[in-house]
Short mmCIF file of N, CA and C in Angstrom, two decimals:
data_model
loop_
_atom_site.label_atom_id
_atom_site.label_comp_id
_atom_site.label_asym_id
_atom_site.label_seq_id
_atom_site.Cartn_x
_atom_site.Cartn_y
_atom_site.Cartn_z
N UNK W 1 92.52 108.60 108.34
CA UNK W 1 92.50 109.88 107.66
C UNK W 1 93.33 110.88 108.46
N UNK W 2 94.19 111.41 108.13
CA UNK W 2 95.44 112.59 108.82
C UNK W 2 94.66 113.42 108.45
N UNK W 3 93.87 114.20 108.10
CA UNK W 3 93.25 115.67 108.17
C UNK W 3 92.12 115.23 109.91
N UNK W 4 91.94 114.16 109.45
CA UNK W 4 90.75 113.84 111.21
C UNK W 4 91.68 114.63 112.26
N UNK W 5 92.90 113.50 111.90
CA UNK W 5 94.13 114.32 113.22
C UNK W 5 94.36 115.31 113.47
N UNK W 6 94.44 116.25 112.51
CA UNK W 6 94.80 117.40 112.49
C UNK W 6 94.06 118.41 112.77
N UNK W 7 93.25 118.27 112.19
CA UNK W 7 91.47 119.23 112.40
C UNK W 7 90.90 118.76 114.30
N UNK W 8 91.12 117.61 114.35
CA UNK W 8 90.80 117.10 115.78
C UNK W 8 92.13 117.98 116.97
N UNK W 9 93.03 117.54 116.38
CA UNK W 9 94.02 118.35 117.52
C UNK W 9 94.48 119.94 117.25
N UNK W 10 93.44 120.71 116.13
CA UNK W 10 93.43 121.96 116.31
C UNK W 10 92.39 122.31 117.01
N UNK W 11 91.27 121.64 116.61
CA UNK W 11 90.46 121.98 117.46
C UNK W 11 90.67 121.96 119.29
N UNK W 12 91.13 120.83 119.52
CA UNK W 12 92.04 120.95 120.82
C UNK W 12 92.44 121.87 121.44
N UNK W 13 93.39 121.72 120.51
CA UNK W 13 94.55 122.87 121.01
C UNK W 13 93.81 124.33 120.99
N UNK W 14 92.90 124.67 120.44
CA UNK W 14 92.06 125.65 120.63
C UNK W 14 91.30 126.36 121.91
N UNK W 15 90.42 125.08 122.15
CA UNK W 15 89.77 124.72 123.28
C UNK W 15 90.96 124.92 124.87
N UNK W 16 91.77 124.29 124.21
CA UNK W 16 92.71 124.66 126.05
C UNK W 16 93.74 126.36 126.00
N UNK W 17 93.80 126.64 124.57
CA UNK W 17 94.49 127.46 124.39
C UNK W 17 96.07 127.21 124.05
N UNK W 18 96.49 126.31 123.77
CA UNK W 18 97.57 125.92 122.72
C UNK W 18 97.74 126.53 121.71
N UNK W 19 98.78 126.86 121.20
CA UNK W 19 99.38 126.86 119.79
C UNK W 19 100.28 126.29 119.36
N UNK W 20 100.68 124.76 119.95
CA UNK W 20 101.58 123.50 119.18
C UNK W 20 101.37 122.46 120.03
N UNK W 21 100.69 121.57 119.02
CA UNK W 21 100.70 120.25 119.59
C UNK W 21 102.27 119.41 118.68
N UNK W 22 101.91 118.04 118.96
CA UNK W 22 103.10 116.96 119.22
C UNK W 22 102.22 115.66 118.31
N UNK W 23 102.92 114.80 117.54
CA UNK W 23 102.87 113.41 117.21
C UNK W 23 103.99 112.90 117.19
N UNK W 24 103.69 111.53 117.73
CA UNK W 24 105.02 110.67 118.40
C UNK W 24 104.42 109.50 117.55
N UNK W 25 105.67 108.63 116.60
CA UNK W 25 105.48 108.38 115.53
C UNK W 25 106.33 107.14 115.84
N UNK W 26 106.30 105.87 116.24
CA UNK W 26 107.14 104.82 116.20
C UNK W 26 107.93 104.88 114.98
N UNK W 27 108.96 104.14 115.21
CA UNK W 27 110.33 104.37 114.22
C UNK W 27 109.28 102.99 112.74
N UNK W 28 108.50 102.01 113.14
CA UNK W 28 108.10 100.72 112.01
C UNK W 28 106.99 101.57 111.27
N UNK W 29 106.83 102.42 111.69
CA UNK W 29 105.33 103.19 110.84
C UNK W 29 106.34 104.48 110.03
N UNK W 30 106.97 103.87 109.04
CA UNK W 30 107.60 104.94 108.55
C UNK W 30 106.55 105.36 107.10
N UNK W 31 106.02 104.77 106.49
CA UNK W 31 104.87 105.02 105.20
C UNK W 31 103.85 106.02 106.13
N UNK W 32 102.93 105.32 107.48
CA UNK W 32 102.73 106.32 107.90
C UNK W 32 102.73 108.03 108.32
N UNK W 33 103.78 107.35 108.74
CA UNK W 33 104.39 109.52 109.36
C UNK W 33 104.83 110.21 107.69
N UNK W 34 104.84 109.47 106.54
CA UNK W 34 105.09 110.34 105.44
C UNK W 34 103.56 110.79 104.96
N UNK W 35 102.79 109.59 105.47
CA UNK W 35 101.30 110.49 104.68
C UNK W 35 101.17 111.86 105.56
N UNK W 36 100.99 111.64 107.05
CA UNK W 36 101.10 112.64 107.72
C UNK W 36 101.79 113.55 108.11
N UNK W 37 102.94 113.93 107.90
CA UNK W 37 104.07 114.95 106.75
C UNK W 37 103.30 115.61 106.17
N UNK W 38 103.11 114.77 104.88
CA UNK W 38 102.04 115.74 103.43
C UNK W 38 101.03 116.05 103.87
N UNK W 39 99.95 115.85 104.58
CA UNK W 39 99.01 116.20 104.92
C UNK W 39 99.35 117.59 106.01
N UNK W 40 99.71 117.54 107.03
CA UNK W 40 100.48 118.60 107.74
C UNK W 40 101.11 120.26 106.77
N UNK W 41 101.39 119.27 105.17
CA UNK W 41 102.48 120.44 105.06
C UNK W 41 101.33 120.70 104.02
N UNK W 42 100.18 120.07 103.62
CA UNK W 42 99.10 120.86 102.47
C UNK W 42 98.71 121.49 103.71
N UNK W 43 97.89 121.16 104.81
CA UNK W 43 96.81 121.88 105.57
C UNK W 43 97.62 122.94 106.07
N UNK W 44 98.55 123.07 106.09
CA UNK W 44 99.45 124.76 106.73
C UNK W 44 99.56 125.35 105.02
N UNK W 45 99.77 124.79 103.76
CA UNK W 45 99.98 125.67 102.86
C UNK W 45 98.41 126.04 102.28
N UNK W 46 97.67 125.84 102.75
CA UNK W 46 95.88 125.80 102.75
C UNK W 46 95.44 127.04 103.74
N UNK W 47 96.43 127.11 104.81
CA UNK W 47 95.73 127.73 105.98
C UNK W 47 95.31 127.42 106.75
N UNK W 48 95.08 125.98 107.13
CA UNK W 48 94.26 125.40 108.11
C UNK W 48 94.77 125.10 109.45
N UNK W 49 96.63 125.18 109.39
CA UNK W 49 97.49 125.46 110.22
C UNK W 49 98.79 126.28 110.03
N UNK W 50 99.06 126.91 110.98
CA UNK W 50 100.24 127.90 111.44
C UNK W 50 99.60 129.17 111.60
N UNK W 51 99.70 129.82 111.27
CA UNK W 51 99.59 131.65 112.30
C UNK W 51 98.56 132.31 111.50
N UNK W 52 97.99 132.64 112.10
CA UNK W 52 96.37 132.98 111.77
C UNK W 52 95.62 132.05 110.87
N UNK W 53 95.79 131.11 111.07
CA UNK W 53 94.43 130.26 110.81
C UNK W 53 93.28 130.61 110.05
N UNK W 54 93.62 130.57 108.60
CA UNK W 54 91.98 131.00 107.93
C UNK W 54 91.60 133.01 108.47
N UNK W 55 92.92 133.37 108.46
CA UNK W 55 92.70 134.78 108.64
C UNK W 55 92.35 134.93 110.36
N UNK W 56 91.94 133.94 110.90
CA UNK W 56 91.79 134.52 112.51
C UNK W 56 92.96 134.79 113.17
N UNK W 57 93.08 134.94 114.67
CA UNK W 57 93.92 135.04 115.34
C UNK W 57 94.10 133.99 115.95
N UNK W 58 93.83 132.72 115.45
CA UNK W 58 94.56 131.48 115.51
C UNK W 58 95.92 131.49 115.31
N UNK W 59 96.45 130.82 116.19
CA UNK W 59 97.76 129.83 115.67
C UNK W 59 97.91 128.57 116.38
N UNK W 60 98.09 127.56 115.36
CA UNK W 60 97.88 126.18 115.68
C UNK W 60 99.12 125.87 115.01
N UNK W 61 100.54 125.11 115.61
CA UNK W 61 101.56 124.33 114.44
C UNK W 61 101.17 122.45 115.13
N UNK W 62 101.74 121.83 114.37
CA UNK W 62 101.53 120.49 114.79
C UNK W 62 103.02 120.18 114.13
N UNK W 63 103.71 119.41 115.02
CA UNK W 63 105.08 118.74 114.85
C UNK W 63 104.81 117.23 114.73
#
């Protein structure tokens, strides 16, 4: 599930004080890194990532 990832490494990145984490994506998992693409690019058009976060003073990006 790519929202686990994402929700897991905001929460992270929270906790240490980050605002951009990283996924490193072998070149044979290409179906992969496209679910997690779309998922990345709903949960930022949702709010759940990029600059203020659900109205807080969050900012979380994930590359």
């Amino acid at each position: 599930d790519p929202y686990q990832l994402i929700e897991g490494m905001t929460i992270a990145g929270r906790a240490v004080g980050a605002t951009r984490g990283y996924i490193y994506f072998r070149s044979e998992y290409p179906v992969a890194l496209k679910i997690l693409n779309v998922a990345i690019e709903r949960a930022t058009d949702e709010g759940f990532l990029g600059d203020s976060i659900l109205g807080s003073s969050t900012n979380f990006h994930i590359e």
